Amino acid sequence: MDGGPRSVVVVGAGIVGLSTAWFLQDRGVDVTVVDRTGVAAGASWGNAGWVSPALTAPLNSPSVLREGLRAIADPAAALHIPLRADPTLARFLMRFAAHCRPGAWRRAVRANAVLNDEALETFDVLVANGVDAPVTDTSIAVAFRDADRAASFRSGLDRLPAADKPTVEVLAGAALRAYVPLASARITSVVNVSGQRFVDPGRFTRALARAVVERGAVIRTAEVRRVLPVAGGVSVEVLAGEPLHADAAVAATGAWLPALMGRRVRVGLHAGRGYSFTVPVERPLPGPIYLPEARVACTPYRTGLRVAGTMEFRRPEEQLFRRRIEAIVASASPLLDGVRWHERRDEWVGSRPVTDDGMPLIGQVDRGVYIAGGQGMWGLAHGPASGRLLAEQIVTGKQPEAARAFDPLRRR
């Protein structure tokens, strides 16, 4: 490895941390993974499971800013900002709002394109090399009440570069009802976006963890207090037990990155919590549905439907707020028939790491110390590609050109 690190401790056993571990192993590095609660215990379990490059866009768009201003007065809105004294959240939201300008959003779109371009291929690499979990090819039905909004959405897809442009079909009438049997009469148009995928996120992440262990890694459960450069490498200090020593360390702790990294993270990062639950359905669904007017994603999950939604800016350790689940049901139930909402189970909340400028944090922050996080709602889709980029930087000592926009020490 030409003098590169031979041992790395990865802090975080979600999709991002485990992907980084796998690609480090692929380059001959010995890896230890440490997580405070275990594999897929955070946002890698309860998300919608989409690997959908065509629908993956940064959060910091001008429309989200407008929606956020309206949400302050509407506790049931899909974007929820609690009204309370929280200086940390206030600073983050001010910086986030500053990056909701069209130019800043377009910069984030261009930067994140590399992760979208590599999303499907990196999943292929993992599955072809021992990650034993299904990845399902699919179309995603984007369902609208308003035909004009459907046409506008399709126009946006048509403006994508030719290499990224998905195959799109607009459905209405009998064709819509046949393809989306759960759509209610209020849905008038569906934009069917082909060439996407979905997974059971918890199952996939656990399979990735097994593959990492089979390649020789150790996964430990411990709470990491600090990651420090020391003579000859790094020291990973845990709450109970002896420190772990290695040539380098990666922090991939999602929304808890600021707590672990402190001021070494210059870009604002906050928990954007998402909620999900599972419901039985009366008619099988061939693929995922997205309800953009409600900001709700629905995915076939085992024998039912996983329903996911909400962007809630609260601290990651806070409890589940049931009224957020109720708000998702209230917004989605008029649009879907044949869903037994009252029988929902597996109610869940998870914290997604949202950056204030719409771009993840992938790179070095100190001697021998690296971070991978900030993918926001797209941690599952972008996790393997992020892990491969960071593994390349750690082993070669050179920041890949594609990762420069994601430098955690970037100037803004």
mmCIF file of C-alpha atoms in Angstrom:
data_model
loop_
_atom_site.group_PDB
_atom_site.id
_atom_site.type_symbol
_atom_site.label_atom_id
_atom_site.label_comp_id
_atom_site.label_asym_id
_atom_site.label_seq_id
_atom_site.Cartn_x
_atom_site.Cartn_y
_atom_site.Cartn_z
ATOM 1 C CA MET A 1 0.000 0.000 0.000
ATOM 2 C CA ASP A 2 3.050 2.252 -0.438
ATOM 3 C CA GLY A 3 3.131 3.491 3.139
ATOM 4 C CA GLY A 4 -0.615 4.010 3.514
ATOM 5 C CA PRO A 5 -2.384 3.038 6.740
ATOM 6 C CA ARG A 6 -2.579 -0.683 7.449
ATOM 7 C CA SER A 7 -5.187 -0.438 10.208
ATOM 8 C CA VAL A 8 -8.281 1.767 10.533
ATOM 9 C CA VAL A 9 -10.961 2.087 13.197
ATOM 10 C CA VAL A 10 -14.352 3.006 11.745
ATOM 11 C CA VAL A 11 -16.732 4.583 14.256
ATOM 12 C CA GLY A 12 -20.289 3.903 13.151
ATOM 13 C CA ALA A 13 -21.953 0.703 11.907
ATOM 14 C CA GLY A 14 -24.532 2.199 9.573
ATOM 15 C CA ILE A 15 -24.480 2.010 5.786
ATOM 16 C CA VAL A 16 -21.842 4.761 5.439
ATOM 17 C CA GLY A 17 -19.411 3.406 8.031
ATOM 18 C CA LEU A 18 -19.738 -0.211 6.912
ATOM 19 C CA SER A 19 -19.318 0.755 3.245
ATOM 20 C CA THR A 20 -16.140 2.624 4.139
ATOM 21 C CA ALA A 21 -14.938 -0.430 6.061
ATOM 22 C CA TRP A 22 -15.691 -2.754 3.118
ATOM 23 C CA PHE A 23 -13.841 -0.634 0.565
ATOM 24 C CA LEU A 24 -10.893 -0.199 2.934
ATOM 25 C CA GLN A 25 -10.712 -3.982 3.245
ATOM 26 C CA ASP A 26 -10.853 -4.220 -0.526
ATOM 27 C CA ARG A 27 -7.593 -2.240 -0.530
ATOM 28 C CA GLY A 28 -5.940 -4.500 2.035
ATOM 29 C CA VAL A 29 -6.563 -2.501 5.225
ATOM 30 C CA ASP A 30 -7.339 -4.194 8.571
ATOM 31 C CA VAL A 31 -10.551 -2.714 9.985
ATOM 32 C CA THR A 32 -12.238 -2.538 13.364
ATOM 33 C CA VAL A 33 -15.788 -1.135 13.489
ATOM 34 C CA VAL A 34 -17.155 0.400 16.690
ATOM 35 C CA ASP A 35 -20.755 1.478 17.258
ATOM 36 C CA ARG A 36 -22.468 2.623 20.415
ATOM 37 C CA THR A 37 -25.622 0.525 19.853
ATOM 38 C CA GLY A 38 -24.860 -1.963 17.082
ATOM 39 C CA VAL A 39 -25.303 -2.561 13.357
ATOM 40 C CA ALA A 40 -28.032 -0.577 11.556
ATOM 41 C CA ALA A 41 -29.319 0.861 14.824
ATOM 42 C CA GLY A 42 -29.897 4.366 13.437
ATOM 43 C CA ALA A 43 -31.114 5.829 10.158
ATOM 44 C CA SER A 44 -29.830 2.791 8.235
ATOM 45 C CA TRP A 45 -32.756 0.704 9.526
ATOM 46 C CA GLY A 46 -35.983 2.664 9.150
ATOM 47 C CA ASN A 47 -35.596 4.636 5.913
ATOM 48 C CA ALA A 48 -37.544 4.040 2.699
ATOM 49 C CA GLY A 49 -34.765 1.923 1.183
ATOM 50 C CA TRP A 50 -34.551 3.756 -2.144
ATOM 51 C CA VAL A 51 -31.484 3.765 -4.370
ATOM 52 C CA SER A 52 -32.934 6.310 -6.754
ATOM 53 C CA PRO A 53 -30.399 8.610 -8.447
ATOM 54 C CA ALA A 54 -33.061 10.284 -10.587
ATOM 55 C CA LEU A 55 -34.952 11.502 -7.517
ATOM 56 C CA THR A 56 -32.003 12.357 -5.301
ATOM 57 C CA ALA A 57 -31.577 16.112 -4.887
ATOM 58 C CA PRO A 58 -30.048 18.329 -2.173
ATOM 59 C CA LEU A 59 -32.440 19.552 0.495
ATOM 60 C CA ASN A 60 -31.349 23.204 0.366
ATOM 61 C CA SER A 61 -33.604 24.278 -2.495
ATOM 62 C CA PRO A 62 -35.474 27.605 -2.623
ATOM 63 C CA SER A 63 -38.773 25.699 -2.455
ATOM 64 C CA VAL A 64 -37.744 24.076 0.839
ATOM 65 C CA LEU A 65 -36.987 27.496 2.299
ATOM 66 C CA ARG A 66 -40.475 28.676 1.358
ATOM 67 C CA GLU A 67 -41.955 25.501 2.779
ATOM 68 C CA GLY A 68 -39.992 25.964 5.999
ATOM 69 C CA LEU A 69 -41.340 29.460 6.511
ATOM 70 C CA ARG A 70 -44.898 28.162 6.100
ATOM 71 C CA ALA A 71 -44.165 25.176 8.368
ATOM 72 C CA ILE A 72 -43.451 27.401 11.366
ATOM 73 C CA ALA A 73 -47.186 28.127 11.578
ATOM 74 C CA ASP A 74 -48.303 24.560 10.714
ATOM 75 C CA PRO A 75 -47.348 21.814 13.196
ATOM 76 C CA ALA A 76 -48.630 19.154 10.778
ATOM 77 C CA ALA A 77 -46.366 20.243 7.891
ATOM 78 C CA ALA A 78 -43.967 17.708 6.359
ATOM 79 C CA LEU A 79 -41.067 19.995 7.327
ATOM 80 C CA HIS A 80 -41.212 20.580 11.078
ATOM 81 C CA ILE A 81 -39.217 23.190 12.988
ATOM 82 C CA PRO A 82 -40.002 23.252 16.713
ATOM 83 C CA LEU A 83 -40.688 26.650 18.236
ATOM 84 C CA ARG A 84 -38.322 26.782 21.194
ATOM 85 C CA ALA A 85 -35.124 28.411 22.364
ATOM 86 C CA ASP A 86 -32.344 26.380 20.727
ATOM 87 C CA PRO A 87 -29.308 28.479 19.736
ATOM 88 C CA THR A 88 -27.604 25.545 17.975
ATOM 89 C CA LEU A 89 -30.627 24.927 15.769
ATOM 90 C CA ALA A 90 -31.087 28.651 15.136
ATOM 91 C CA ARG A 91 -27.492 29.010 13.900
ATOM 92 C CA PHE A 92 -27.873 25.969 11.663
ATOM 93 C CA LEU A 93 -31.152 27.200 10.153
ATOM 94 C CA MET A 94 -29.693 30.632 9.420
ATOM 95 C CA ARG A 95 -26.788 29.048 7.561
ATOM 96 C CA PHE A 96 -29.105 26.578 5.832
ATOM 97 C CA ALA A 97 -31.375 29.417 4.673
ATOM 98 C CA ALA A 98 -28.356 31.246 3.243
ATOM 99 C CA HIS A 99 -27.606 28.175 1.108
ATOM 100 C CA CYS A 100 -31.170 27.913 -0.237
ATOM 101 C CA ARG A 101 -30.371 30.340 -3.031
ATOM 102 C CA PRO A 102 -30.634 28.906 -6.569
ATOM 103 C CA GLY A 103 -26.887 29.212 -7.198
ATOM 104 C CA ALA A 104 -25.932 27.393 -3.986
ATOM 105 C CA TRP A 105 -28.460 24.663 -4.717
ATOM 106 C CA ARG A 106 -27.120 24.165 -8.240
ATOM 107 C CA ARG A 107 -23.558 23.864 -6.851
ATOM 108 C CA ALA A 108 -24.758 21.120 -4.519
ATOM 109 C CA VAL A 109 -26.535 19.350 -7.400
ATOM 110 C CA ARG A 110 -23.337 19.374 -9.497
ATOM 111 C CA ALA A 111 -21.205 18.137 -6.602
ATOM 112 C CA ASN A 112 -23.591 15.362 -5.585
ATOM 113 C CA ALA A 113 -23.864 14.136 -9.180
ATOM 114 C CA VAL A 114 -20.775 11.967 -8.690
ATOM 115 C CA LEU A 115 -22.525 10.088 -5.878
ATOM 116 C CA ASN A 116 -25.662 9.673 -7.980
ATOM 117 C CA ASP A 117 -23.576 8.451 -10.932
ATOM 118 C CA GLU A 118 -21.889 5.791 -8.788
ATOM 119 C CA ALA A 119 -24.852 4.798 -6.608
ATOM 120 C CA LEU A 120 -26.120 1.831 -8.619
ATOM 121 C CA GLU A 121 -22.658 0.608 -9.578
ATOM 122 C CA THR A 122 -21.322 0.554 -6.018
ATOM 123 C CA PHE A 123 -24.312 -1.514 -4.889
ATOM 124 C CA ASP A 124 -23.511 -3.900 -7.756
ATOM 125 C CA VAL A 125 -19.917 -4.177 -6.534
ATOM 126 C CA LEU A 126 -21.004 -5.032 -2.998
ATOM 127 C CA VAL A 127 -23.589 -7.624 -4.052
ATOM 128 C CA ALA A 128 -21.211 -9.241 -6.561
ATOM 129 C CA ASN A 129 -18.588 -9.626 -3.853
ATOM 130 C CA GLY A 130 -20.447 -11.263 -1.019
ATOM 131 C CA VAL A 131 -23.094 -8.910 0.365
ATOM 132 C CA ASP A 132 -25.985 -11.353 0.468
ATOM 133 C CA ALA A 133 -29.107 -9.184 0.279
ATOM 134 C CA PRO A 134 -31.553 -8.519 -2.551
ATOM 135 C CA VAL A 135 -31.437 -5.280 -4.507
ATOM 136 C CA THR A 136 -34.635 -4.911 -6.527
ATOM 137 C CA ASP A 137 -34.769 -3.143 -9.889
ATOM 138 C CA THR A 138 -37.856 -0.972 -10.015
ATOM 139 C CA SER A 139 -39.714 2.005 -11.338
ATOM 140 C CA ILE A 140 -40.854 4.645 -8.869
ATOM 141 C CA ALA A 141 -44.365 5.979 -9.362
ATOM 142 C CA VAL A 142 -44.403 9.705 -8.553
ATOM 143 C CA ALA A 143 -48.097 10.406 -7.947
ATOM 144 C CA PHE A 144 -49.799 13.807 -8.237
ATOM 145 C CA ARG A 145 -53.257 15.212 -7.653
ATOM 146 C CA ASP A 146 -52.554 17.991 -10.138
ATOM 147 C CA ALA A 147 -51.680 17.137 -13.755
ATOM 148 C CA ASP A 148 -49.855 20.479 -14.164
ATOM 149 C CA ARG A 149 -47.525 19.625 -11.289
ATOM 150 C CA ALA A 150 -46.875 16.234 -12.860
ATOM 151 C CA ALA A 151 -45.967 17.922 -16.142
ATOM 152 C CA SER A 152 -43.633 20.333 -14.346
ATOM 153 C CA PHE A 153 -41.945 17.436 -12.532
ATOM 154 C CA ARG A 154 -41.440 15.573 -15.807
ATOM 155 C CA SER A 155 -39.968 18.694 -17.414
ATOM 156 C CA GLY A 156 -37.411 18.822 -14.613
ATOM 157 C CA LEU A 157 -36.356 15.248 -15.337
ATOM 158 C CA ASP A 158 -36.125 16.034 -19.048
ATOM 159 C CA ARG A 159 -33.603 18.777 -18.268
ATOM 160 C CA LEU A 160 -31.167 16.336 -16.690
ATOM 161 C CA PRO A 161 -27.956 15.615 -18.652
ATOM 162 C CA ALA A 162 -28.405 12.861 -21.215
ATOM 163 C CA ALA A 163 -26.247 10.422 -19.244
ATOM 164 C CA ASP A 164 -28.413 10.860 -16.137
ATOM 165 C CA LYS A 165 -31.819 11.066 -17.774
ATOM 166 C CA PRO A 166 -34.134 8.224 -16.704
ATOM 167 C CA THR A 167 -36.802 6.626 -18.835
ATOM 168 C CA VAL A 168 -40.078 8.326 -17.918
ATOM 169 C CA GLU A 169 -43.699 7.511 -18.674
ATOM 170 C CA VAL A 170 -46.762 9.554 -17.701
ATOM 171 C CA LEU A 171 -49.777 7.474 -16.662
ATOM 172 C CA ALA A 172 -53.385 8.529 -16.270
ATOM 173 C CA GLY A 173 -56.812 6.949 -16.218
ATOM 174 C CA ALA A 174 -57.038 3.155 -16.451
ATOM 175 C CA ALA A 175 -53.275 2.763 -16.976
ATOM 176 C CA LEU A 176 -52.619 4.647 -13.734
ATOM 177 C CA ARG A 177 -55.096 2.495 -11.756
ATOM 178 C CA ALA A 178 -53.649 -0.711 -13.193
ATOM 179 C CA TYR A 179 -50.040 0.200 -12.394
ATOM 180 C CA VAL A 180 -50.657 1.860 -9.008
ATOM 181 C CA PRO A 181 -53.551 -0.154 -7.553
ATOM 182 C CA LEU A 182 -53.431 1.734 -4.248
ATOM 183 C CA ALA A 183 -53.872 5.182 -5.825
ATOM 184 C CA SER A 184 -57.068 6.902 -4.728
ATOM 185 C CA ALA A 185 -59.382 8.833 -7.028
ATOM 186 C CA ARG A 186 -57.584 12.046 -6.002
ATOM 187 C CA ILE A 187 -54.460 10.964 -7.894
ATOM 188 C CA THR A 188 -54.846 12.132 -11.492
ATOM 189 C CA SER A 189 -51.310 11.675 -12.914
ATOM 190 C CA VAL A 190 -48.338 9.438 -12.237
ATOM 191 C CA VAL A 191 -44.847 10.048 -13.584
ATOM 192 C CA ASN A 192 -43.294 6.588 -13.699
ATOM 193 C CA VAL A 193 -39.492 6.824 -13.366
ATOM 194 C CA SER A 194 -37.647 3.698 -14.500
ATOM 195 C CA GLY A 195 -34.120 2.480 -13.765
ATOM 196 C CA GLN A 196 -34.235 2.867 -9.978
ATOM 197 C CA ARG A 197 -33.864 0.296 -7.164
ATOM 198 C CA PHE A 198 -34.934 -0.420 -3.614
ATOM 199 C CA VAL A 199 -33.763 -2.602 -0.756
ATOM 200 C CA ASP A 200 -34.826 -3.613 2.714
ATOM 201 C CA PRO A 201 -32.372 -1.173 4.350
ATOM 202 C CA GLY A 202 -31.946 -3.007 7.647
ATOM 203 C CA ARG A 203 -31.440 -6.333 5.915
ATOM 204 C CA PHE A 204 -28.940 -4.889 3.450
ATOM 205 C CA THR A 205 -26.923 -3.133 6.158
ATOM 206 C CA ARG A 206 -26.791 -6.266 8.300
ATOM 207 C CA ALA A 207 -25.659 -8.293 5.268
ATOM 208 C CA LEU A 208 -22.936 -5.727 4.642
ATOM 209 C CA ALA A 209 -21.834 -6.066 8.270
ATOM 210 C CA ARG A 210 -21.626 -9.872 7.900
ATOM 211 C CA ALA A 211 -19.516 -9.463 4.778
ATOM 212 C CA VAL A 212 -17.156 -7.089 6.585
ATOM 213 C CA VAL A 213 -16.778 -9.583 9.450
ATOM 214 C CA GLU A 214 -16.210 -12.482 7.038
ATOM 215 C CA ARG A 215 -13.365 -10.460 5.534
ATOM 216 C CA GLY A 216 -11.691 -10.306 8.930
ATOM 217 C CA ALA A 217 -13.072 -7.213 10.666
ATOM 218 C CA VAL A 218 -14.193 -7.043 14.273
ATOM 219 C CA ILE A 219 -17.394 -5.148 15.134
ATOM 220 C CA ARG A 220 -17.518 -3.889 18.724
ATOM 221 C CA THR A 221 -20.283 -2.244 20.706
ATOM 222 C CA ALA A 222 -18.911 0.708 22.658
ATOM 223 C CA GLU A 223 -19.503 4.427 22.989
ATOM 224 C CA VAL A 224 -16.622 6.435 21.566
ATOM 225 C CA ARG A 225 -15.719 9.584 23.477
ATOM 226 C CA ARG A 226 -12.879 11.032 21.416
ATOM 227 C CA VAL A 227 -10.739 10.371 18.367
ATOM 228 C CA LEU A 228 -7.277 11.873 18.681
ATOM 229 C CA PRO A 229 -4.046 11.875 16.674
ATOM 230 C CA VAL A 230 -1.193 10.367 18.694
ATOM 231 C CA ALA A 231 2.367 9.365 17.961
ATOM 232 C CA GLY A 232 2.276 6.617 15.366
ATOM 233 C CA GLY A 233 -1.414 6.876 14.515
ATOM 234 C CA VAL A 234 -4.699 7.637 16.264
ATOM 235 C CA SER A 235 -6.317 6.806 19.585
ATOM 236 C CA VAL A 236 -10.039 6.026 19.741
ATOM 237 C CA GLU A 237 -11.142 6.494 23.345
ATOM 238 C CA VAL A 238 -14.220 4.574 24.477
ATOM 239 C CA LEU A 239 -16.413 5.248 27.476
ATOM 240 C CA ALA A 240 -15.553 1.958 29.187
ATOM 241 C CA GLY A 241 -12.400 0.084 28.316
ATOM 242 C CA GLU A 242 -8.974 0.629 26.874
ATOM 243 C CA PRO A 243 -8.500 2.959 23.903
ATOM 244 C CA LEU A 244 -8.237 1.475 20.443
ATOM 245 C CA HIS A 245 -5.114 2.303 18.459
ATOM 246 C CA ALA A 246 -4.751 2.264 14.682
ATOM 247 C CA ASP A 247 -2.998 4.053 11.869
ATOM 248 C CA ALA A 248 -6.152 6.050 11.079
ATOM 249 C CA ALA A 249 -9.787 6.429 12.112
ATOM 250 C CA VAL A 250 -13.054 7.296 10.381
ATOM 251 C CA ALA A 251 -16.003 8.932 12.132
ATOM 252 C CA ALA A 252 -19.235 7.880 10.417
ATOM 253 C CA THR A 253 -21.702 8.540 13.213
ATOM 254 C CA GLY A 254 -24.396 10.347 11.246
ATOM 255 C CA ALA A 255 -26.224 13.050 13.161
ATOM 256 C CA TRP A 256 -23.867 12.535 16.128
ATOM 257 C CA LEU A 257 -20.824 13.704 14.138
ATOM 258 C CA PRO A 258 -20.688 17.186 15.743
ATOM 259 C CA ALA A 259 -20.701 15.668 19.243
ATOM 260 C CA LEU A 260 -17.738 13.449 18.380
ATOM 261 C CA MET A 261 -15.753 15.805 16.160
ATOM 262 C CA GLY A 262 -16.504 19.146 17.853
ATOM 263 C CA ARG A 263 -15.080 22.181 16.083
ATOM 264 C CA ARG A 264 -13.205 20.052 13.586
ATOM 265 C CA VAL A 265 -16.475 20.005 11.607
ATOM 266 C CA ARG A 266 -16.718 23.487 10.090
ATOM 267 C CA VAL A 267 -19.826 22.933 7.996
ATOM 268 C CA GLY A 268 -23.075 23.171 9.920
ATOM 269 C CA LEU A 269 -24.685 19.766 10.499
ATOM 270 C CA HIS A 270 -27.932 18.985 12.305
ATOM 271 C CA ALA A 271 -30.238 16.043 12.765
ATOM 272 C CA GLY A 272 -33.089 16.028 10.257
ATOM 273 C CA ARG A 273 -35.240 13.340 11.774
ATOM 274 C CA GLY A 274 -37.399 11.097 9.626
ATOM 275 C CA TYR A 275 -40.285 8.856 10.679
ATOM 276 C CA SER A 276 -41.531 5.568 9.280
ATOM 277 C CA PHE A 277 -43.936 2.755 10.028
ATOM 278 C CA THR A 278 -45.295 -0.354 8.330
ATOM 279 C CA VAL A 279 -48.923 -0.932 7.304
ATOM 280 C CA PRO A 280 -50.762 -3.890 5.747
ATOM 281 C CA VAL A 281 -52.326 -3.347 2.333
ATOM 282 C CA GLU A 282 -55.283 -4.967 0.597
ATOM 283 C CA ARG A 283 -53.656 -5.024 -2.850
ATOM 284 C CA PRO A 284 -50.009 -5.780 -3.659
ATOM 285 C CA LEU A 285 -47.880 -2.920 -4.904
ATOM 286 C CA PRO A 286 -45.391 -3.592 -7.733
ATOM 287 C CA GLY A 287 -42.957 -0.871 -6.687
ATOM 288 C CA PRO A 288 -42.429 2.270 -4.612
ATOM 289 C CA ILE A 289 -44.724 5.290 -4.673
ATOM 290 C CA TYR A 290 -43.677 8.869 -3.975
ATOM 291 C CA LEU A 291 -46.285 11.437 -2.969
ATOM 292 C CA PRO A 292 -44.396 14.729 -3.478
ATOM 293 C CA GLU A 293 -47.268 16.960 -2.386
ATOM 294 C CA ALA A 294 -47.232 15.165 0.987
ATOM 295 C CA ARG A 295 -43.465 14.435 0.904
ATOM 296 C CA VAL A 296 -44.181 10.791 1.730
ATOM 297 C CA ALA A 297 -42.338 7.755 0.331
ATOM 298 C CA CYS A 298 -43.962 4.307 0.277
ATOM 299 C CA THR A 299 -42.024 1.099 -0.384
ATOM 300 C CA PRO A 300 -43.103 -2.556 -0.591
ATOM 301 C CA TYR A 301 -41.818 -4.023 2.674
ATOM 302 C CA ARG A 302 -42.240 -7.692 3.410
ATOM 303 C CA THR A 303 -46.004 -8.276 3.167
ATOM 304 C CA GLY A 304 -47.007 -4.636 3.579
ATOM 305 C CA LEU A 305 -45.890 -1.109 2.910
ATOM 306 C CA ARG A 306 -43.242 0.949 4.638
ATOM 307 C CA VAL A 307 -44.376 4.566 4.818
ATOM 308 C CA ALA A 308 -41.705 7.197 5.456
ATOM 309 C CA GLY A 309 -41.845 10.963 5.714
ATOM 310 C CA THR A 310 -41.161 14.174 7.651
ATOM 311 C CA MET A 311 -38.059 16.289 8.032
ATOM 312 C CA GLU A 312 -38.020 17.267 11.690
ATOM 313 C CA PHE A 313 -35.198 19.428 13.034
ATOM 314 C CA ARG A 314 -34.783 18.164 16.583
ATOM 315 C CA ARG A 315 -31.874 16.817 18.570
ATOM 316 C CA PRO A 316 -31.091 13.213 17.595
ATOM 317 C CA GLU A 317 -31.599 11.788 21.080
ATOM 318 C CA GLU A 318 -35.146 13.094 21.499
ATOM 319 C CA GLN A 319 -38.100 10.724 21.727
ATOM 320 C CA LEU A 320 -40.504 9.793 18.956
ATOM 321 C CA PHE A 321 -43.328 12.340 18.712
ATOM 322 C CA ARG A 322 -46.489 10.481 17.788
ATOM 323 C CA ARG A 323 -48.117 13.544 16.253
ATOM 324 C CA ARG A 324 -45.524 13.376 13.473
ATOM 325 C CA ILE A 325 -46.723 9.842 12.628
ATOM 326 C CA GLU A 326 -50.294 11.124 12.696
ATOM 327 C CA ALA A 327 -49.353 13.978 10.351
ATOM 328 C CA ILE A 328 -47.916 11.491 7.827
ATOM 329 C CA VAL A 329 -51.115 9.436 7.974
ATOM 330 C CA ALA A 330 -53.275 12.545 7.583
ATOM 331 C CA SER A 331 -51.367 13.697 4.489
ATOM 332 C CA ALA A 332 -51.035 10.305 2.765
ATOM 333 C CA SER A 333 -54.323 8.574 3.556
ATOM 334 C CA PRO A 334 -56.479 10.678 1.174
ATOM 335 C CA LEU A 335 -54.135 9.699 -1.679
ATOM 336 C CA LEU A 336 -54.029 5.932 -1.123
ATOM 337 C CA ASP A 337 -56.847 3.396 -0.910
ATOM 338 C CA GLY A 338 -56.594 -0.134 0.426
ATOM 339 C CA VAL A 339 -54.140 0.752 3.201
ATOM 340 C CA ARG A 340 -55.049 -0.305 6.745
ATOM 341 C CA TRP A 341 -53.608 2.733 8.491
ATOM 342 C CA HIS A 342 -55.016 1.817 11.910
ATOM 343 C CA GLU A 343 -53.004 -1.432 11.910
ATOM 344 C CA ARG A 344 -49.629 0.249 11.554
ATOM 345 C CA ARG A 345 -46.616 -1.193 13.368
ATOM 346 C CA ASP A 346 -42.851 -0.662 13.667
ATOM 347 C CA GLU A 347 -43.249 3.061 14.342
ATOM 348 C CA TRP A 348 -39.747 4.523 14.145
ATOM 349 C CA VAL A 349 -37.818 7.766 14.187
ATOM 350 C CA GLY A 350 -34.237 8.140 12.994
ATOM 351 C CA SER A 351 -31.827 11.023 12.700
ATOM 352 C CA ARG A 352 -30.383 11.860 9.305
ATOM 353 C CA PRO A 353 -27.307 14.125 9.178
ATOM 354 C CA VAL A 354 -28.227 17.253 7.190
ATOM 355 C CA THR A 355 -25.526 19.753 6.196
ATOM 356 C CA ASP A 356 -26.285 23.435 5.814
ATOM 357 C CA ASP A 357 -24.973 23.564 2.209
ATOM 358 C CA GLY A 358 -26.527 20.372 0.821
ATOM 359 C CA MET A 359 -23.249 18.467 0.358
ATOM 360 C CA PRO A 360 -21.865 15.617 2.473
ATOM 361 C CA LEU A 361 -18.666 15.639 4.515
ATOM 362 C CA ILE A 362 -16.130 13.181 3.116
ATOM 363 C CA GLY A 363 -12.454 13.618 3.895
ATOM 364 C CA GLN A 364 -9.724 14.397 6.411
ATOM 365 C CA VAL A 365 -10.157 16.710 9.406
ATOM 366 C CA ASP A 366 -6.955 16.012 11.348
ATOM 367 C CA ARG A 367 -3.830 13.905 11.104
ATOM 368 C CA GLY A 368 -5.077 10.371 10.597
ATOM 369 C CA VAL A 369 -8.689 11.393 11.332
ATOM 370 C CA TYR A 370 -11.367 11.277 8.636
ATOM 371 C CA ILE A 371 -15.110 11.687 8.550
ATOM 372 C CA ALA A 372 -17.898 10.416 6.307
ATOM 373 C CA GLY A 373 -21.396 11.767 6.791
ATOM 374 C CA GLY A 374 -23.873 14.502 6.040
ATOM 375 C CA GLN A 375 -25.687 12.680 3.223
ATOM 376 C CA GLY A 376 -29.013 13.790 4.673
ATOM 377 C CA MET A 377 -31.988 11.833 3.349
ATOM 378 C CA TRP A 378 -29.772 9.987 0.867
ATOM 379 C CA GLY A 379 -27.431 8.127 3.214
ATOM 380 C CA LEU A 380 -28.504 4.732 1.941
ATOM 381 C CA ALA A 381 -28.239 5.615 -1.754
ATOM 382 C CA HIS A 382 -24.954 7.505 -1.381
ATOM 383 C CA GLY A 383 -23.366 5.433 1.408
ATOM 384 C CA PRO A 384 -21.427 2.917 -0.719
ATOM 385 C CA ALA A 385 -20.186 5.570 -3.150
ATOM 386 C CA SER A 386 -19.123 7.781 -0.219
ATOM 387 C CA GLY A 387 -17.285 4.873 1.380
ATOM 388 C CA ARG A 388 -15.390 4.102 -1.805
ATOM 389 C CA LEU A 389 -14.319 7.728 -2.262
ATOM 390 C CA LEU A 390 -13.071 7.997 1.311
ATOM 391 C CA ALA A 391 -11.265 4.635 1.205
ATOM 392 C CA GLU A 392 -9.359 5.834 -1.851
ATOM 393 C CA GLN A 393 -8.290 9.014 -0.068
ATOM 394 C CA ILE A 394 -7.218 7.193 3.102
ATOM 395 C CA VAL A 395 -5.129 4.587 1.299
ATOM 396 C CA THR A 396 -3.524 6.824 -1.331
ATOM 397 C CA GLY A 397 -3.189 9.949 0.780
ATOM 398 C CA LYS A 398 -4.664 11.971 -2.098
ATOM 399 C CA GLN A 399 -8.089 13.559 -2.168
ATOM 400 C CA PRO A 400 -9.991 12.320 -5.243
ATOM 401 C CA GLU A 401 -11.018 15.106 -7.573
ATOM 402 C CA ALA A 402 -14.641 13.991 -7.257
ATOM 403 C CA ALA A 403 -14.498 14.424 -3.472
ATOM 404 C CA ARG A 404 -13.088 17.950 -3.315
ATOM 405 C CA ALA A 405 -16.495 19.555 -2.990
ATOM 406 C CA PHE A 406 -17.138 17.339 0.049
ATOM 407 C CA ASP A 407 -14.014 18.397 1.961
ATOM 408 C CA PRO A 408 -15.087 18.791 5.628
ATOM 409 C CA LEU A 409 -12.703 21.754 5.944
ATOM 410 C CA ARG A 410 -14.086 23.518 2.881
ATOM 411 C CA ARG A 411 -14.428 27.286 2.845
ATOM 412 C CA ARG A 412 -17.961 28.559 2.400
#
